[in-house]
Short mmCIF file of N, CA and C in Angstrom, two decimals:
data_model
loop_
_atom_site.label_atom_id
_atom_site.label_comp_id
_atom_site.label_asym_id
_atom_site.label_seq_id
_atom_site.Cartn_x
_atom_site.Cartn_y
_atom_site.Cartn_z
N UNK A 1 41.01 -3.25 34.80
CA UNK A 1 40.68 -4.59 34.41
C UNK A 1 39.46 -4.54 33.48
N UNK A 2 39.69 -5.15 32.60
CA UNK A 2 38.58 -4.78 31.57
C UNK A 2 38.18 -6.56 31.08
N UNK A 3 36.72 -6.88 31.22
CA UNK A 3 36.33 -8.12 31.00
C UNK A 3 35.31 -7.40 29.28
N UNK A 4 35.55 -8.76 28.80
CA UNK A 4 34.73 -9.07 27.30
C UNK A 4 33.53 -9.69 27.64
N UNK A 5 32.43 -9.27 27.21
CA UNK A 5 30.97 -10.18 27.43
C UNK A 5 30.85 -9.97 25.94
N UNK A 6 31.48 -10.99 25.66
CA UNK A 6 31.22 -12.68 24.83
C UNK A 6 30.33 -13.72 24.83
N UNK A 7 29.43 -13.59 24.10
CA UNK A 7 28.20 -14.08 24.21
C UNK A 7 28.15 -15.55 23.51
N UNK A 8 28.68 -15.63 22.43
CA UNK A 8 29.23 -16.26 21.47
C UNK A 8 29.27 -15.21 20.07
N UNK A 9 29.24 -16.20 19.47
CA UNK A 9 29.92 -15.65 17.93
C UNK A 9 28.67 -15.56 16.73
N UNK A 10 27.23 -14.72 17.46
CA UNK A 10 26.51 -14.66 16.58
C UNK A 10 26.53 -13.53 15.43
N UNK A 11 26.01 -13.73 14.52
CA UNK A 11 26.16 -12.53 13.05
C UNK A 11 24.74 -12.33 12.85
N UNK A 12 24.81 -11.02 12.50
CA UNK A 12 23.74 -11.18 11.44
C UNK A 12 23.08 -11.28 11.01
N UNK A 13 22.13 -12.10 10.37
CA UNK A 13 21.48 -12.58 9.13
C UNK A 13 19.98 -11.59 8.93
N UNK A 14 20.41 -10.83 7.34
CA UNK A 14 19.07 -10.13 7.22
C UNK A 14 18.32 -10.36 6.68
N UNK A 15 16.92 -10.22 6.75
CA UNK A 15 16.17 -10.81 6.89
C UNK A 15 14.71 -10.10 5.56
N UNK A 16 14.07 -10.09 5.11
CA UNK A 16 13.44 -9.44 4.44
C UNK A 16 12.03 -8.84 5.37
N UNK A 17 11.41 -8.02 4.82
CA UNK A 17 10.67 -6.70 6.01
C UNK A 17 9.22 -7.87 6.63
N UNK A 18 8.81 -7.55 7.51
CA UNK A 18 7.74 -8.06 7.86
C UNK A 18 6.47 -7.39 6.86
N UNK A 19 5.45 -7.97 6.17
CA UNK A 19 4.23 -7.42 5.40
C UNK A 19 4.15 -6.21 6.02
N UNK A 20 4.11 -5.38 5.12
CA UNK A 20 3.39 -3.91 5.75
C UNK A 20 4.31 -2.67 5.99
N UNK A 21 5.36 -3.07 6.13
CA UNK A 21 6.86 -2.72 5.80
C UNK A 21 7.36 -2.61 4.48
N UNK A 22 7.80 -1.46 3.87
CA UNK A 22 7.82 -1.37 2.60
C UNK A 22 9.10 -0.01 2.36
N UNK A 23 9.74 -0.19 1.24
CA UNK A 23 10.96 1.06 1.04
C UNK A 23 9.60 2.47 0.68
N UNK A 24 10.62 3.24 1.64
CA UNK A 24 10.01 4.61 1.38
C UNK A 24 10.18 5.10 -0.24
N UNK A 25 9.47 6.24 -1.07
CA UNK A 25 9.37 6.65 -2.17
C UNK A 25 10.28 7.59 -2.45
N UNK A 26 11.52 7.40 -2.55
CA UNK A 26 12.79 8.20 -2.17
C UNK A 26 12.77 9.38 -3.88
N UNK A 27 12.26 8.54 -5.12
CA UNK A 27 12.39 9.34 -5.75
C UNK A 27 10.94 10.39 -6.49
N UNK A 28 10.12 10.38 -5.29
CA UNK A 28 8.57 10.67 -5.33
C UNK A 28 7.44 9.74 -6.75
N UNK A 29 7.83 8.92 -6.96
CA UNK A 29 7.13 8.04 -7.87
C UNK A 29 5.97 7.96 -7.87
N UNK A 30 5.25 8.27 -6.82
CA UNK A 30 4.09 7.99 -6.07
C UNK A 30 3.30 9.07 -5.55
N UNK A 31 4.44 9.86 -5.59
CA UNK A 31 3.76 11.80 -5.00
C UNK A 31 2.91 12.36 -5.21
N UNK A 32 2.02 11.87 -5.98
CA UNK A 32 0.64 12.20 -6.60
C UNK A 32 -0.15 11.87 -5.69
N UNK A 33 -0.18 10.73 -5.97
CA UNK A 33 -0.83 9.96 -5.29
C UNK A 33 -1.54 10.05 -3.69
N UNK A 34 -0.30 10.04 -3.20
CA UNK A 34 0.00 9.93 -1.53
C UNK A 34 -0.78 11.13 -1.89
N UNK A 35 -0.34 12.31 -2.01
CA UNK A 35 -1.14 14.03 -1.94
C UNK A 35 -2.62 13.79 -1.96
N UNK A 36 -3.21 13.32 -2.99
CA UNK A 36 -4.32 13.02 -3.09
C UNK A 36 -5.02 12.38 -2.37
N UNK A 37 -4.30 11.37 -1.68
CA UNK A 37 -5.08 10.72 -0.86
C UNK A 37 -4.50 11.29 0.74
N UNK A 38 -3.50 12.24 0.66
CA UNK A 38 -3.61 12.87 2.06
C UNK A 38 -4.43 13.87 2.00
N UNK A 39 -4.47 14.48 1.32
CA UNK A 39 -5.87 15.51 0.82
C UNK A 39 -7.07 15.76 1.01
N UNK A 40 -7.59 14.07 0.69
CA UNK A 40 -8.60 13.46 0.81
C UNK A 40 -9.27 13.48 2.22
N UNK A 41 -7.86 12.86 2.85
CA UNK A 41 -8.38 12.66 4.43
C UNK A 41 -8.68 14.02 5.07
N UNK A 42 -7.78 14.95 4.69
CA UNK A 42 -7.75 16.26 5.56
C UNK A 42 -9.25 16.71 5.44
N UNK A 43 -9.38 16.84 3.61
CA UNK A 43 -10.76 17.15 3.60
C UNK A 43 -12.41 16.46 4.48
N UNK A 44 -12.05 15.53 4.74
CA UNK A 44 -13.02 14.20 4.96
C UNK A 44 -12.67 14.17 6.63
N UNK A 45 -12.04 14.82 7.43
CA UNK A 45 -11.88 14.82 8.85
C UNK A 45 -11.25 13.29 9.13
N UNK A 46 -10.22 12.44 8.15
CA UNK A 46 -9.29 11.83 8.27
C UNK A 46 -10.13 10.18 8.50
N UNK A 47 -11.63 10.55 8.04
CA UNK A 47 -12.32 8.79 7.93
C UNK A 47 -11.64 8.75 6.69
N UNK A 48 -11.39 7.70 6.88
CA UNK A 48 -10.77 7.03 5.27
C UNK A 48 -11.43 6.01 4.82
N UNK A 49 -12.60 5.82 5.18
CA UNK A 49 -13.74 4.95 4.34
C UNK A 49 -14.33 6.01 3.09
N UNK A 50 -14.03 7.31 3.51
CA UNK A 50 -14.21 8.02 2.62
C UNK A 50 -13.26 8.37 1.43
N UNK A 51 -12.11 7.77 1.65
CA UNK A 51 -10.98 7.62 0.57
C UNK A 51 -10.11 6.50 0.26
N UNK A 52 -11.12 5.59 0.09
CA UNK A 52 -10.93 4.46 -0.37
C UNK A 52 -10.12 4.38 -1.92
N UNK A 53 -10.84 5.24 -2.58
CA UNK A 53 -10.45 5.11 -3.86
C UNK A 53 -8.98 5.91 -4.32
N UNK A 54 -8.97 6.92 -3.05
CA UNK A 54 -7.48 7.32 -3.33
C UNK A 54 -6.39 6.45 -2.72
N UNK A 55 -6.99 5.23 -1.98
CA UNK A 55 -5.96 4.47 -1.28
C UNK A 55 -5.83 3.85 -1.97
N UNK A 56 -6.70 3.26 -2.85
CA UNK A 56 -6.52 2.37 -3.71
C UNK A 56 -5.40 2.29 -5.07
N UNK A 57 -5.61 3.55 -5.25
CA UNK A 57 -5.02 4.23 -6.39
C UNK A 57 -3.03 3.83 -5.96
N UNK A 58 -3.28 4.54 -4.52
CA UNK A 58 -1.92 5.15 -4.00
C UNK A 58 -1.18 3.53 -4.09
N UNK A 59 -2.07 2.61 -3.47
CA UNK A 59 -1.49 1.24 -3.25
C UNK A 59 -1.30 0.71 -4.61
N UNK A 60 -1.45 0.55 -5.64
CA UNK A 60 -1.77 0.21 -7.01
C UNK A 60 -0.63 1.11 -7.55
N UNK A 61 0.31 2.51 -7.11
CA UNK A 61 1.05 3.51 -7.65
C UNK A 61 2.20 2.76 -6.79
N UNK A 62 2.26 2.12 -5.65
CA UNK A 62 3.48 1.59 -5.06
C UNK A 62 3.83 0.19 -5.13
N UNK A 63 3.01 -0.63 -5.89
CA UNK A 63 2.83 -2.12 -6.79
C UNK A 63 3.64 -2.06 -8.10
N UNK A 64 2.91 -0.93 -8.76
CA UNK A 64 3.41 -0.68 -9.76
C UNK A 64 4.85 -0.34 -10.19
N UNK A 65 5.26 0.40 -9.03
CA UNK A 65 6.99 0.27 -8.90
C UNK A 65 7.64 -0.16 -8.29
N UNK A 66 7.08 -1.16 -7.66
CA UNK A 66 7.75 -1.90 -6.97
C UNK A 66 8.54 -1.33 -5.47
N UNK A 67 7.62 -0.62 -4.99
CA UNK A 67 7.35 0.23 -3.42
C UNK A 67 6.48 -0.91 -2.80
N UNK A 68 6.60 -1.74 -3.29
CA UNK A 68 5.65 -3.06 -2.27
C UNK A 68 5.63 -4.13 -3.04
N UNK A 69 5.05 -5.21 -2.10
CA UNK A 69 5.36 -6.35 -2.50
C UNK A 69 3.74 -6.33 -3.54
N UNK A 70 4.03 -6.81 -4.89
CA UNK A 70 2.09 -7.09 -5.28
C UNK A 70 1.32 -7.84 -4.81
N UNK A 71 0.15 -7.06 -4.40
CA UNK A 71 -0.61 -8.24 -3.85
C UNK A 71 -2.07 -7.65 -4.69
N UNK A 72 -2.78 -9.03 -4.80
CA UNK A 72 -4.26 -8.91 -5.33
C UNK A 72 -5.38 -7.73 -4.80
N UNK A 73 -5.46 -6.45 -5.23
CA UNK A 73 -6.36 -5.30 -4.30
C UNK A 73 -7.55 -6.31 -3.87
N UNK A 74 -8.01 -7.18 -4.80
CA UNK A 74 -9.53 -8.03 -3.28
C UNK A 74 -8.69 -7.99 -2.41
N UNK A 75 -7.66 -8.20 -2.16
CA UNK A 75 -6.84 -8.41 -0.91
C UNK A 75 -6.28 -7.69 0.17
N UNK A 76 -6.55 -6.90 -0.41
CA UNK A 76 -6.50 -4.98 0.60
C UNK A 76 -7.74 -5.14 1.00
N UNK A 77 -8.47 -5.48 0.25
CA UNK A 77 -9.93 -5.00 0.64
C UNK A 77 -10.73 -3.71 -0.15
N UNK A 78 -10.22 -3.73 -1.57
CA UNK A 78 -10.59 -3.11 -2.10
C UNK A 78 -11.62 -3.82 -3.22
N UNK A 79 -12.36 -5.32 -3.10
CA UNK A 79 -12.94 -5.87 -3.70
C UNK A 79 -13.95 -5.06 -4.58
N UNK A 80 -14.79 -4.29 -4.09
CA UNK A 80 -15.89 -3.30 -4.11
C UNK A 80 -15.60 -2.53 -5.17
N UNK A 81 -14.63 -1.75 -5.45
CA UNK A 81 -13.99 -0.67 -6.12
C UNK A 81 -13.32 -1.00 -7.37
N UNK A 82 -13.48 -2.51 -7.40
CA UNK A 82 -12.99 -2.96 -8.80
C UNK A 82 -14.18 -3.31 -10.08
N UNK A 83 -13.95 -2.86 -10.96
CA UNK A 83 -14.42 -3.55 -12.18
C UNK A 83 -14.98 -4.31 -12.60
N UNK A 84 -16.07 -5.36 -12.61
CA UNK A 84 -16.17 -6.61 -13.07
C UNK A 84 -15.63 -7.24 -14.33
N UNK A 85 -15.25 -7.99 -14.46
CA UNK A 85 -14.39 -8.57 -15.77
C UNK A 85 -15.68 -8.65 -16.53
N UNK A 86 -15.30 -7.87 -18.20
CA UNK A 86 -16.02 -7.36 -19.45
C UNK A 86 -17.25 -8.75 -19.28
N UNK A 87 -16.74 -9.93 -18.98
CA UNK A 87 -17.66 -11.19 -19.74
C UNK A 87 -19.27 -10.83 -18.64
N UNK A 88 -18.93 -10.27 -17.03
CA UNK A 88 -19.89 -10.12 -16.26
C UNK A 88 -20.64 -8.94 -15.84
N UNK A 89 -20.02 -8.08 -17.34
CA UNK A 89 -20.40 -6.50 -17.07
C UNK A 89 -21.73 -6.38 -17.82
N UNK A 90 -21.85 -6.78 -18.41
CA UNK A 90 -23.69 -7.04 -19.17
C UNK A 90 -24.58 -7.80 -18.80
N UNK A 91 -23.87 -8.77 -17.94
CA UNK A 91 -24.68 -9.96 -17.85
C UNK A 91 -26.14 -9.51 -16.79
N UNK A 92 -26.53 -8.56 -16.25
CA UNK A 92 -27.65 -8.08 -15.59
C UNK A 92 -29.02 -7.67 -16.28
N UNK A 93 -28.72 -7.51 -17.76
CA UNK A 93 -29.36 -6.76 -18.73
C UNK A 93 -30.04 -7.77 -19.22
N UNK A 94 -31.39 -7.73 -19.63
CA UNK A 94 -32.24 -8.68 -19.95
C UNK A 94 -32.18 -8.30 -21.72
N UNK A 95 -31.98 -9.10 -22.94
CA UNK A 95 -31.70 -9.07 -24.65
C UNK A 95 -32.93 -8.65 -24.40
#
């Protein structure tokens, strides 16, 4: 005797990744990168306040191809490590 547990008739539906969730680098696009900043850590006993700038890089190498969704690096938390825009890069200097 064989019974069906029939639950109803749900499907499906997929769904896009939760933040932070991202396609792996299947065709190494990024392989630099990642190295460098696994590198980093090995060297550095795996604080990664000390490789900030290779995370930065790595995250900015998986934006760039679209290995993640883009998001603004202030927004990583890489505020610090950026540039000031040209108009506020002199502005400290007394004429």
């Amino acid at each position: 005797m064989s019974t069906a547990m029939n639950f109803g008739s749900k499907t499906f539906k997929p769904r896009a990744p939760d933040k932070g969730a991202f396609p792996l680098d299947h065709f190494g696009e990024c392989k630099a990168f990642k190295e460098k900043f696994m590198r980093c850590l090995r060297d550095n006993r795996f604080d990664n306040a000390k490789c900030r700038l290779q995370s930065k890089d790595y995250l900015q190498c998986r934006m760039d191809n679209q290995l993640m969704a883009k998001e603004p690096l202030e927004k990583l938390g890489f505020k610090d490590l950026l540039e000031p825009p040209s108009s506020q890069a002199g502005s400290d200097t007394k004429p």
